[in-house]
Coordinates of C-alpha atoms and ligand atoms in Angstrom, one line a residue:
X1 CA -91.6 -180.4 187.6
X2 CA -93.3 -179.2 191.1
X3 CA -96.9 -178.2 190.2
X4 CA -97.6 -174.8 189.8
X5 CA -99.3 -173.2 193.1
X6 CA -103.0 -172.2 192.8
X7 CA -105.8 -169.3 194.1
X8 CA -107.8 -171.0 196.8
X9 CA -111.0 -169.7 195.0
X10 CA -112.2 -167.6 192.0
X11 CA -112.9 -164.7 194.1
X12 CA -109.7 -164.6 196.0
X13 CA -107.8 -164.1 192.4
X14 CA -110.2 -161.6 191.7
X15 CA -109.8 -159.3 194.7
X16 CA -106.1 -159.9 194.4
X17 CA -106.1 -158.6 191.1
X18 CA -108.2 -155.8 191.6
X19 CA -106.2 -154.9 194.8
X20 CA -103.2 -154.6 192.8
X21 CA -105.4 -152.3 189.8
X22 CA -106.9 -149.9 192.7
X23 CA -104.0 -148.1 194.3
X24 CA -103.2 -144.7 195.1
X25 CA -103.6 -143.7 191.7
X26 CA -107.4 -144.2 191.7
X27 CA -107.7 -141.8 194.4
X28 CA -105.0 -138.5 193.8
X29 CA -104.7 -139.3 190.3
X30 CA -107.8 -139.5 188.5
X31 CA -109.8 -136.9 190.2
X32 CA -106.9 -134.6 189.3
X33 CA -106.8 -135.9 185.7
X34 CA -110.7 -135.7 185.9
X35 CA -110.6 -131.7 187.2
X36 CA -107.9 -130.7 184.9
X37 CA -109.5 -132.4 181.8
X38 CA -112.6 -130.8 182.0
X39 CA -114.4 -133.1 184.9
X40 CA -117.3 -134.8 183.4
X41 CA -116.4 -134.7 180.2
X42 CA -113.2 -136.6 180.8
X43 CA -115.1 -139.7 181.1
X44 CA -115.9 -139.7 177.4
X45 CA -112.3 -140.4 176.5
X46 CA -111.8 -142.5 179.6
X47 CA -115.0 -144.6 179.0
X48 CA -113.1 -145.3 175.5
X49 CA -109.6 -145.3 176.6
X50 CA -111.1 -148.4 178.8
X51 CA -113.2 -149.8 175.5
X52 CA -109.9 -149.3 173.3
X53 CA -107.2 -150.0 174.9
X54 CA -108.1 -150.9 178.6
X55 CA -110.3 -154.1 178.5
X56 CA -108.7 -155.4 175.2
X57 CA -105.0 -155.5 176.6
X58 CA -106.5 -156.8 180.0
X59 CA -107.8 -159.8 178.3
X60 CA -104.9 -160.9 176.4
X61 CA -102.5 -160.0 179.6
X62 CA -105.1 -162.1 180.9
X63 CA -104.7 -164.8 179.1
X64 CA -101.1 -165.1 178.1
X65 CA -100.2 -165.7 181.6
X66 CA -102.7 -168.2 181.7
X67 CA -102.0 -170.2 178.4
X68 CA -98.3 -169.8 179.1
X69 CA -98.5 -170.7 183.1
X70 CA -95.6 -168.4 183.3
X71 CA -94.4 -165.0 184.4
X72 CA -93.7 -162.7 181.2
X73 CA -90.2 -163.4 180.8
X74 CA -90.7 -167.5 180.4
X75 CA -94.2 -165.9 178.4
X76 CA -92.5 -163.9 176.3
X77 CA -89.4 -167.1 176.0
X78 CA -91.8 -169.3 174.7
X79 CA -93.4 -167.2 172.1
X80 CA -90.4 -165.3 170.6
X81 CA -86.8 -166.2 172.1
X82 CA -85.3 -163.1 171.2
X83 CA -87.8 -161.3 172.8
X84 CA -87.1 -163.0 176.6
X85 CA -85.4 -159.6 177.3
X86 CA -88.7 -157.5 176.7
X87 CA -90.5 -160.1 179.2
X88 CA -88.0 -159.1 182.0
X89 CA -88.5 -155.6 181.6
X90 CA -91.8 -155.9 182.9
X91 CA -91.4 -157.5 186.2
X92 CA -88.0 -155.2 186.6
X93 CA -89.4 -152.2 185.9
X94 CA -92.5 -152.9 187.9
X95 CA -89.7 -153.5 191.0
X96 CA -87.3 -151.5 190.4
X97 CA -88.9 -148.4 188.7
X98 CA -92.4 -148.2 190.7
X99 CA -92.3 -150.3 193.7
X100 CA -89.4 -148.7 195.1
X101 CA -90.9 -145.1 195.0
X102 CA -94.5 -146.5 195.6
X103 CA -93.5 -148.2 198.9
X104 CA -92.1 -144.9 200.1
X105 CA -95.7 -143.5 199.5
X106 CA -97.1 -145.7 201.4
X107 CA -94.6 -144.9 204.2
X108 CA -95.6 -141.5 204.0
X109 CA -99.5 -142.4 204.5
X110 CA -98.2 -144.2 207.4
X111 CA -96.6 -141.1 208.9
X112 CA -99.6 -139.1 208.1
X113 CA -102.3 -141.9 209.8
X114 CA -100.3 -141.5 213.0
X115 CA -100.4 -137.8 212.3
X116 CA -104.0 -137.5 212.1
X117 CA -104.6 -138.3 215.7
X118 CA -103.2 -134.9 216.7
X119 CA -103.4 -133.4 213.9
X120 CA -99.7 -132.4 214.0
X121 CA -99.5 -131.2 210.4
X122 CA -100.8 -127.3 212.0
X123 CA -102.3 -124.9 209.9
X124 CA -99.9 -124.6 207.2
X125 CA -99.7 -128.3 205.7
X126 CA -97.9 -127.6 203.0
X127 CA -94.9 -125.7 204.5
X128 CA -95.2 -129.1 207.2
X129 CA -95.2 -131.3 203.7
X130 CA -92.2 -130.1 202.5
X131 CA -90.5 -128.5 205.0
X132 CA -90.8 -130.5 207.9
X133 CA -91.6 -133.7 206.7
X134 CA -90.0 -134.3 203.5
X135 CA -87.2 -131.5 204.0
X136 CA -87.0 -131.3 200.4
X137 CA -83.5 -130.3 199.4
X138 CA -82.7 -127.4 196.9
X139 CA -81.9 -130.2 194.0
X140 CA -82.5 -133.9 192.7
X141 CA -78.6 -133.7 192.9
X142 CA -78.5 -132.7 196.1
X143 CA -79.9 -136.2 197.8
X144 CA -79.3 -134.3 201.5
X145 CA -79.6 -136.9 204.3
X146 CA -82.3 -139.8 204.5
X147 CA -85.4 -138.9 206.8
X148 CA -85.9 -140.7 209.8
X149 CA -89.6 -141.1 210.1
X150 CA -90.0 -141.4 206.2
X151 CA -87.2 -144.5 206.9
X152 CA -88.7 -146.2 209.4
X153 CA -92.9 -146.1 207.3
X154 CA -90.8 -147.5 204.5
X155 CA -89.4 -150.2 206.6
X156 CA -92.6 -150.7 207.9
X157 CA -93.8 -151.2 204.8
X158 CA -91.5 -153.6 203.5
X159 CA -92.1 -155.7 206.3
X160 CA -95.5 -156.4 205.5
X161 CA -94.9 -157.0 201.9
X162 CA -92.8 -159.5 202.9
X163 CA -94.8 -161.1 205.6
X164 CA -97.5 -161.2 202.7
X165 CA -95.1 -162.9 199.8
X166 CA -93.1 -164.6 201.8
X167 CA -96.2 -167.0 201.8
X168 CA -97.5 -169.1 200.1
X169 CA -100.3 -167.5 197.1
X170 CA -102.9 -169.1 198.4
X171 CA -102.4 -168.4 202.1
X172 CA -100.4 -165.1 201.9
X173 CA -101.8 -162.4 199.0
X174 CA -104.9 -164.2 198.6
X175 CA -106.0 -164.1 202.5
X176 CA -104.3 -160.5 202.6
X177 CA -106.8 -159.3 199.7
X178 CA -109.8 -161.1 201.3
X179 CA -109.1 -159.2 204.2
X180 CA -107.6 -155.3 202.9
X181 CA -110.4 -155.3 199.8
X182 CA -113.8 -155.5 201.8
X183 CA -111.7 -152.9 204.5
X184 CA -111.0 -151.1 201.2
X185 CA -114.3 -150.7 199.8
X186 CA -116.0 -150.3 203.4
X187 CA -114.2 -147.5 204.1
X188 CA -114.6 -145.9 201.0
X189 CA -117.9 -145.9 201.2
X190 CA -117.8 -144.7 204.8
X191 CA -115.9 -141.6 203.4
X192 CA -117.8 -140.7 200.5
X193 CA -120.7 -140.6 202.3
X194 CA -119.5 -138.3 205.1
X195 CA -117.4 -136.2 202.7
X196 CA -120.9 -135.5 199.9
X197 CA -122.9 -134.3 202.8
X198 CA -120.6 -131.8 203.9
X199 CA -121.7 -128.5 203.0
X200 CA -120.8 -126.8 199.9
X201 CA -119.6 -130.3 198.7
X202 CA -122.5 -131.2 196.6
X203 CA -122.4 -128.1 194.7
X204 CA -118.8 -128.8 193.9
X205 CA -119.5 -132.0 192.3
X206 CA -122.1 -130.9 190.3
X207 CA -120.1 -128.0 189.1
X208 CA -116.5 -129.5 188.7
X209 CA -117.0 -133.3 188.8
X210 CA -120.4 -133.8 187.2
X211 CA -120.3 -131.3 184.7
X212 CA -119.5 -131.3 180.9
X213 CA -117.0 -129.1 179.8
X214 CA -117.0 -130.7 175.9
X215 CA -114.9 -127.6 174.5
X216 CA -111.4 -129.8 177.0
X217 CA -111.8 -132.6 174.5
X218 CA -111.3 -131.4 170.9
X219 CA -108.7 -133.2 169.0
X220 CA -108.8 -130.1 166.8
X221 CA -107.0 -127.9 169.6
X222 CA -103.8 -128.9 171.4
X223 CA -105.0 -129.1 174.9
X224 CA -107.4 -131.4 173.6
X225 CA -105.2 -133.9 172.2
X226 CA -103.9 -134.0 175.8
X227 CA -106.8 -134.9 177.3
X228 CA -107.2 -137.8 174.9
X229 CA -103.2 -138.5 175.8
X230 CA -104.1 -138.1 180.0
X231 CA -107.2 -140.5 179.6
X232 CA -105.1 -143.2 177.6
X233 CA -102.6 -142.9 180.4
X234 CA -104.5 -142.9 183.3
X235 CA -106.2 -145.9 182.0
X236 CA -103.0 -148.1 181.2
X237 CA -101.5 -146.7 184.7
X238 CA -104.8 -147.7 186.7
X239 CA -105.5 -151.2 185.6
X240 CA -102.0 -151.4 185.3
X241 CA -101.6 -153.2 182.0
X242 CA -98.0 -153.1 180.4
X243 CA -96.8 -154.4 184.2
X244 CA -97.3 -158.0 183.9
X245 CA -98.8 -158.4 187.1
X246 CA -101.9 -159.5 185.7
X247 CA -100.3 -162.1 183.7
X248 CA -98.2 -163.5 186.8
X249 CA -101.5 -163.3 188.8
X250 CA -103.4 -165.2 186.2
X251 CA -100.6 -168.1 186.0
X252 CA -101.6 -169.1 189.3
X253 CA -105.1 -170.0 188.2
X254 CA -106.7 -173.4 187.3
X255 CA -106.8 -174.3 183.3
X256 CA -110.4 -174.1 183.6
X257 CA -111.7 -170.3 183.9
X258 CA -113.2 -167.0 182.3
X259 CA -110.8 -165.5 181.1
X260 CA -113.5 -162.9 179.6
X261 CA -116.0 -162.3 182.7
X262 CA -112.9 -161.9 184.9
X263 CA -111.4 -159.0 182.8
X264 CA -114.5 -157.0 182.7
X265 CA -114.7 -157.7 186.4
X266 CA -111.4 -156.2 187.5
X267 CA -111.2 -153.4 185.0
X268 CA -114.8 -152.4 185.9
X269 CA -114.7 -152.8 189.6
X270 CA -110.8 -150.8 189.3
X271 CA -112.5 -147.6 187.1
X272 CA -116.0 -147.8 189.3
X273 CA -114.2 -147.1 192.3
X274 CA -111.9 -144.5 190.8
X275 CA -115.6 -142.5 190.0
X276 CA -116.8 -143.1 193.2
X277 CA -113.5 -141.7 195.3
X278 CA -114.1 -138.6 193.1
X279 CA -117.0 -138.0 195.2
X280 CA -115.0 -137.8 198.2
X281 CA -112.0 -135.8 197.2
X282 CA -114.5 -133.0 194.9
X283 CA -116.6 -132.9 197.9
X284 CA -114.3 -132.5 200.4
X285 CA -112.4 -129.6 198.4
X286 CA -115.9 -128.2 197.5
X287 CA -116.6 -128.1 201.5
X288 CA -113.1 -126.1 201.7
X289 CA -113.6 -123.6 199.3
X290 CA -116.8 -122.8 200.2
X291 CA -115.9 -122.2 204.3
X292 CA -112.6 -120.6 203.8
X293 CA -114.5 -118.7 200.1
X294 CA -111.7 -119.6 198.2
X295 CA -112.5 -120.7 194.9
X296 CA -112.7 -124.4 193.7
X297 CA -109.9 -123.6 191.4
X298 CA -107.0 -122.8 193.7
X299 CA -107.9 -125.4 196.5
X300 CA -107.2 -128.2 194.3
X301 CA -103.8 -129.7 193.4
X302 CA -102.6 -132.5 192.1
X303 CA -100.5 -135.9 192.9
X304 CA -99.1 -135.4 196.4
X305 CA -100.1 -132.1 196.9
X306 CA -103.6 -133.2 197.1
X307 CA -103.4 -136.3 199.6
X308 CA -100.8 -134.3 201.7
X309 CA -101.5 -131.1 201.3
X310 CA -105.1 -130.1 200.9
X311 CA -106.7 -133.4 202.1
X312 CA -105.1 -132.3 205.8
X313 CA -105.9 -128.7 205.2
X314 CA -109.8 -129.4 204.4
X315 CA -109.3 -132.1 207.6
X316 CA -108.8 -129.1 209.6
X317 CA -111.4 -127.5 209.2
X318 CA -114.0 -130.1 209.7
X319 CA -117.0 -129.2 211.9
X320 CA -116.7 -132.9 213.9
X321 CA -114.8 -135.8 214.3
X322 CA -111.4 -134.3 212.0
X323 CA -108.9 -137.1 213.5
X324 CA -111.4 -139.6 212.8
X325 CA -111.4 -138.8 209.3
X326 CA -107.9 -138.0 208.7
X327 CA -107.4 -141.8 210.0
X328 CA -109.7 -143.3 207.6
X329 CA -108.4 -141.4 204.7
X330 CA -105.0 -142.1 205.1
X331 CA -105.6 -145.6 206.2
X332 CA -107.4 -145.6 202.5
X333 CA -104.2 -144.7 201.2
X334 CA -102.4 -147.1 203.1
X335 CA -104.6 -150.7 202.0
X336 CA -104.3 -149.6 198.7
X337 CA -101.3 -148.9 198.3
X338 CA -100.1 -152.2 200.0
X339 CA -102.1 -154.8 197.7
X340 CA -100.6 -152.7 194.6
X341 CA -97.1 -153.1 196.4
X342 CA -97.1 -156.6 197.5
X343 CA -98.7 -156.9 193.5
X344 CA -95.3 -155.2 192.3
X345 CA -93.2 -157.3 194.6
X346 CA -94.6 -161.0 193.3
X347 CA -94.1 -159.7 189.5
X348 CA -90.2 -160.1 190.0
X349 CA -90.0 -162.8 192.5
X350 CA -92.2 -165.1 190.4
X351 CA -90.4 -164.3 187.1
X352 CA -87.1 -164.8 189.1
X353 CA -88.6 -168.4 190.4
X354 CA -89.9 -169.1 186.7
X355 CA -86.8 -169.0 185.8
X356 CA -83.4 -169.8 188.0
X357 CA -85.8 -172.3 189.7
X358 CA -85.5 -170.6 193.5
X359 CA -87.2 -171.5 196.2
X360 CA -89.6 -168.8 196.5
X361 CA -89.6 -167.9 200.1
X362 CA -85.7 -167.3 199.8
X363 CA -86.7 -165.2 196.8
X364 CA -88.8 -163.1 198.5
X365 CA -86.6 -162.7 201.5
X366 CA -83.6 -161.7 199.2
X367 CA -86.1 -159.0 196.9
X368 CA -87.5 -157.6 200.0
X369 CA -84.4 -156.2 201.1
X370 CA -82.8 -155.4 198.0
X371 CA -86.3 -153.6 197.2
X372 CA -85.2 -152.1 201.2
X373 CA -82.4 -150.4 200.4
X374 CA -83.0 -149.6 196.7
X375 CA -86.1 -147.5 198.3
X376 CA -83.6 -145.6 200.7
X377 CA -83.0 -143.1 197.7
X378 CA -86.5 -142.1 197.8
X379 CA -86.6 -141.5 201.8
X380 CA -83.9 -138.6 201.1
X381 CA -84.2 -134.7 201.0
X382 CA -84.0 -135.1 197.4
X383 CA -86.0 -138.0 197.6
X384 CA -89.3 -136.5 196.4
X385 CA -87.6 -135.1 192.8
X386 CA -86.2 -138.3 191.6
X387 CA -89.3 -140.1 192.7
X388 CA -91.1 -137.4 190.3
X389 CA -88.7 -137.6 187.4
X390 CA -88.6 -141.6 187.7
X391 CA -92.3 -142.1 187.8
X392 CA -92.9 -139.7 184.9
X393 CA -90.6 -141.4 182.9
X394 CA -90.9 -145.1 183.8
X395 CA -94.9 -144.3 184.0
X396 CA -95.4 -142.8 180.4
X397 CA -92.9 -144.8 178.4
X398 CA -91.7 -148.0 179.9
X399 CA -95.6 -149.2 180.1
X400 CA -96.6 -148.0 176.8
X401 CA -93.6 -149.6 175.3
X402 CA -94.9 -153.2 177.2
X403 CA -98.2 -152.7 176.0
X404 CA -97.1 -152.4 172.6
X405 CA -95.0 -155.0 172.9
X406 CA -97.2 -157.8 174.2
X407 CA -99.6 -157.1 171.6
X408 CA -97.4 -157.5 168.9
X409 CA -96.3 -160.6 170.4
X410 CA -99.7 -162.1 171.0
X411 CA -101.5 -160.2 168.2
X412 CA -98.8 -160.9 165.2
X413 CA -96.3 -163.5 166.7
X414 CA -98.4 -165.9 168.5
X415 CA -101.2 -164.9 166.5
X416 CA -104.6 -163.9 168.1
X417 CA -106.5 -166.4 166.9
X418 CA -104.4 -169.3 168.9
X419 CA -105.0 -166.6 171.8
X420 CA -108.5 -166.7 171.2
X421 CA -108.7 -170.5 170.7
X422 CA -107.1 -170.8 174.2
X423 CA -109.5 -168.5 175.7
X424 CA -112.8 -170.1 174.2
X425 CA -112.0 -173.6 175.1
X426 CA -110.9 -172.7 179.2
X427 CA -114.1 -170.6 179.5
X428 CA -117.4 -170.8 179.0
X429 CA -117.5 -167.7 177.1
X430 CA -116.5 -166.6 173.5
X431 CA -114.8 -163.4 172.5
X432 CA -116.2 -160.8 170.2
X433 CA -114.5 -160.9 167.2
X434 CA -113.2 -157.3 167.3
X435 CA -110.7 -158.0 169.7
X436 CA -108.7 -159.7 167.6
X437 CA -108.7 -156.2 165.3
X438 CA -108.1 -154.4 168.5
X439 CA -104.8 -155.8 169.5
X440 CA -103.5 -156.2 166.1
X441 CA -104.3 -152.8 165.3
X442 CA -106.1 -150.4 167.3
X443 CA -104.3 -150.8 170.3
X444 CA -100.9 -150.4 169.7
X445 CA -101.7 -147.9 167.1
X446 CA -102.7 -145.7 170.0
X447 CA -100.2 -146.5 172.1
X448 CA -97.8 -145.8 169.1
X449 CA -99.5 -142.3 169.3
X450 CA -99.5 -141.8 172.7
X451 CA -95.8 -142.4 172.4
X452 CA -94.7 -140.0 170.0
X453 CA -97.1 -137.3 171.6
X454 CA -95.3 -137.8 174.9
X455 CA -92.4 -138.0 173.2
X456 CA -92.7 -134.5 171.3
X457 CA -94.2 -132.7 174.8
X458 CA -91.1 -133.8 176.2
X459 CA -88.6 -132.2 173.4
X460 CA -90.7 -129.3 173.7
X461 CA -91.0 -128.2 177.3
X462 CA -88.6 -129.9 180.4
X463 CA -91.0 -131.9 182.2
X464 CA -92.5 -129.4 185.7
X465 CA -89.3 -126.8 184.6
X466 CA -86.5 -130.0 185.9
X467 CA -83.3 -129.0 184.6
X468 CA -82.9 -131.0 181.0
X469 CA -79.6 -132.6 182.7
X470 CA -81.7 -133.9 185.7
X471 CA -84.4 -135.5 183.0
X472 CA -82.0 -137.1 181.1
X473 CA -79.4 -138.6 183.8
X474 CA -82.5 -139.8 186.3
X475 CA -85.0 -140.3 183.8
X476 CA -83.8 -141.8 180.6
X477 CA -80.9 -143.4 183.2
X478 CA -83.9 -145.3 184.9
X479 CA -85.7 -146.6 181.6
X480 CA -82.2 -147.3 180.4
X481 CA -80.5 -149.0 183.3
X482 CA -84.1 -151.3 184.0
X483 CA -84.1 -152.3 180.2
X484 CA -79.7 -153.3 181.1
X485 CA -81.3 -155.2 184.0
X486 CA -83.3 -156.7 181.9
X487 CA -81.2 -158.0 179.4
X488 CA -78.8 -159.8 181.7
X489 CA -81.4 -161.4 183.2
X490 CA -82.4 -162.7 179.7
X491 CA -78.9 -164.0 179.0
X492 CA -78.8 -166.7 181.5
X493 CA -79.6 -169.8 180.7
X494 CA -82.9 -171.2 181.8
X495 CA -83.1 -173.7 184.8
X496 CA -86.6 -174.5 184.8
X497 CA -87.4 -174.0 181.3
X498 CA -90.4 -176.4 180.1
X499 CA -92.1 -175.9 176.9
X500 CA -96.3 -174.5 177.2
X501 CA -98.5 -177.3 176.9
X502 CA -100.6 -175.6 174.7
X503 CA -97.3 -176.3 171.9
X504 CA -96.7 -179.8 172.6
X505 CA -100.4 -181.0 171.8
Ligands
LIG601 N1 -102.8 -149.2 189.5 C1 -102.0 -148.8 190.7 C2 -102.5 -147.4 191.1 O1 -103.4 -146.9 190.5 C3 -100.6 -148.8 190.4 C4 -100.1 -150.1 189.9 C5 -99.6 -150.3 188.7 C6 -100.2 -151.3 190.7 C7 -99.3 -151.5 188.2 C8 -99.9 -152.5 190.2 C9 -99.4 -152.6 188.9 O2 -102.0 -146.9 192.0

């Protein structure tokens, strides 16, 4: 069998990894999370979401890929036959249920970067957002006609996800990381730094983002629980464990390697930077509320609202250089969105190529345009509500359900202590022995919980007042017709099947 291809270099795995864990959700959607939850004191559930659940699941992820040299589905194959079909729900949800909204995003960044050099979005940005930009339709039934200049930034995106993966690993998402993730961080930096000086921006932080509001996070009252519930999610979604994206990414490594230092690295470099964008997005709002005297309160908004919505508003009133920064926001948005995309993208095309023994380039080609016009849904009038239904549905259950699932394969089929054999003898480093009672127990016991709370929230009130009929045909249709996606895949029968290495000594 053709050798498996390689990273180049440590570091150009690790900046690919982390590229695809920092994405747009580590700038909208944890501030948001971070505001609503009770801003400072969030990070006490977060910091243990990330202890709990966070870096234990990154580690075995982590390491399966590596000890199987395989995408989940030939992972999973080895471990547990039966269970081939749960290992190609990952890579097919990550393409089908997330990248083909999540490229659309980054479409609409690219609209709004070549909006920010005229500021075209006027004075009322969020009439522009949905009226002229999106021209959101009345229903998620009512798909209207697709939108020209939403079309053409997803095309655009596509296009460079596929000039990336169409590549080899080592010369296509590993250079494109070594370039977007210093761009990333640099201008990150640059913004944080011009937004915290602005005035009334500091106070802002202190108040909203650095405060401690410890009465949000009582188990003992409702709205508590869901803090515990947004911090657990926000966690898994970030580093995005339950994907297998980290496990494909790790399969390309060499047999020697940390598995434990690079873990740590990615899910502390991917939360870090979440923390640090807060300063930029509380400081910019802070700076808006306090010209325009509105409070704190009702300039900020969450998901989309807040990217295009009150980030142009607050860019229109800044006392210098406005375009400037509107560009480097949304071009922000843009790199790291891509690295999560082109992340999503080889999931699928190297579980596809584990398995049916494809070249890869042709792979690529054919998933790229598949991916193409499976995204034209999402450049509709309706566009925006299914997007919303999907990801709420695909984001809080599909994930959990692969987190649970890999850790009861690891932790109870493979056993963690052949996992943790594997991981002491390729690395230099030995694992505590807790994780082993982490992913047996802890873990999915949380996610178990996590699940039935979400579960119960849903029963109870219609997710943002969506018709019941709309949730259950878009929603539970997406989680279903993935998981029937899935299963067909798992019924073929293997072309490049090879047993792990680890079994035949
Ligand atoms: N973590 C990314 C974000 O925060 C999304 C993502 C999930 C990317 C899973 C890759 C894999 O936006």
């Amino acid at each position: 069998m053709a050798e498996r291809q390689q990273w180049g270099s440590r570091i150009g795995f690790l900046l690919a990894a982390i590229g695809s864990a920092v994405g747009l959700g580590n700038i909208w959607r944890f501030s948001y999370m971070a505001y609503e939850n009770g801003g400072g004191a969030f990070l006490i559930p977060y910091i243990i979401a990330f202890v709990l659940a966070g870096v234990p699941l990154m580690i075995l992820e982590y390491a399966l890929g590596h000890r199987e040299k395989a995408s989940p589905p030939l992972a999973f194959a080895r471990i547990k036959p039966l269970w081939e079909s749960l290992g190609w729900w990952m890579p097919v949800v990550t393409f089908f249920g997330i990248n083909l909204f999540y490229t659309v995003i980054v479409g609409w960044c690219m609209n709004y970067f070549v909006f920010s050099f005229d500021l075209s979005w006027g004075n009322q940005t969020e009439q522009f957002f949905q009226e002229e930009f999106l021209q959101i339709s009345s229903s998620p039934f009512d798909i209207g006609n697709i939108v020209l200049p939403i079309l053409v930034g997803t095309a655009f995106t596509w296009l460079l996800c596929w000039i990336i993966c169409f590549r080899k690993i080592s010369s296509g998402i590993e250079k494109a990381s070594m370039i977007f993730m210093p761009i990333l961080f640099v201008l990150t930096l640059v913004l944080v730094a011009w937004s915290v000086q602005l005035e009334g921006a500091w106070e802002a932080i202190k108040k909203h983002y650095l405060s401690f509001d410890f009465s949000k996070i009582d188990i003992g009252t409702a709205s508590g629980r869901k803090v515990w519930v947004d911090a657990f999610g926000q966690i898994f979604f970030s580093l995005g464990l339950g994907f297998g994206v980290i496990a494909t990414y790790s399969s390309y490594l060499p047999r020697k390697t940390n598995i434990i230092s690079g873990a740590l690295t990615i899910c502390s470099v991917n939360c870090l930077y979440s923390f640090i964008a807060g300063f930029a997005v509380f400081g910019t709002i802070g700076y808006m509320s306090s010209v325009n005297g509105i409070p704190f309160e009702e300039a900020i908004k969450g998901g989309t609202g807040l990217a295009f919505v009150v980030y142009p508003e607050a860019i229109n009133q800044l006392p210098a250089f406005n375009k400037l920064f509107g560009a480097v926001f949304f071009l922000i948005l843009i790199v790291a969105g891509l690295s999560s995309a082109i992340s999503l993208t080889e999931t699928l095309t190297c579980s596809i190529s584990d398995k049916f023994k494809v070249n890869r380039g042709r792979i690529t080609t054919l998933f790229c345009v598949i991916g193409f016009l499976g995204s034209l849904i999402f450049t509709t009038q309706g566009g925006i509500m299914i997007l919303d239904i999907v990801d709420h549905f695909i984001g809080n259950y599909a994930l959990i359900i692969g987190g649970i699932a890999e850790c009861l394969l690891v932790g109870w089929i493979l056993t963690s202590i052949k996992m943790r054999r594997h991981i002491d003898e390729v690395g230099t480093q030995k694992l505590l022995p807790i994780w082993d009672i982490a992913i047996r127990y802890i873990t999915p016991s949380i996610l178990f919980i996590i699940l039935g709370v979400g579960l119960f929230n849903e029963i109870k009130a219609p997710y943002e007042g969506y018709e019941m009929k709309a949730l259950i045909i878009i929603g539970v249709g997406a989680l279903l017709l993935t998981y029937t996606i899935a299963f067909i895949l798992s019924r073929f029968s293997w072309k490049n099947y090879s047993r792990s290495v680890n079994d035949q000594q």
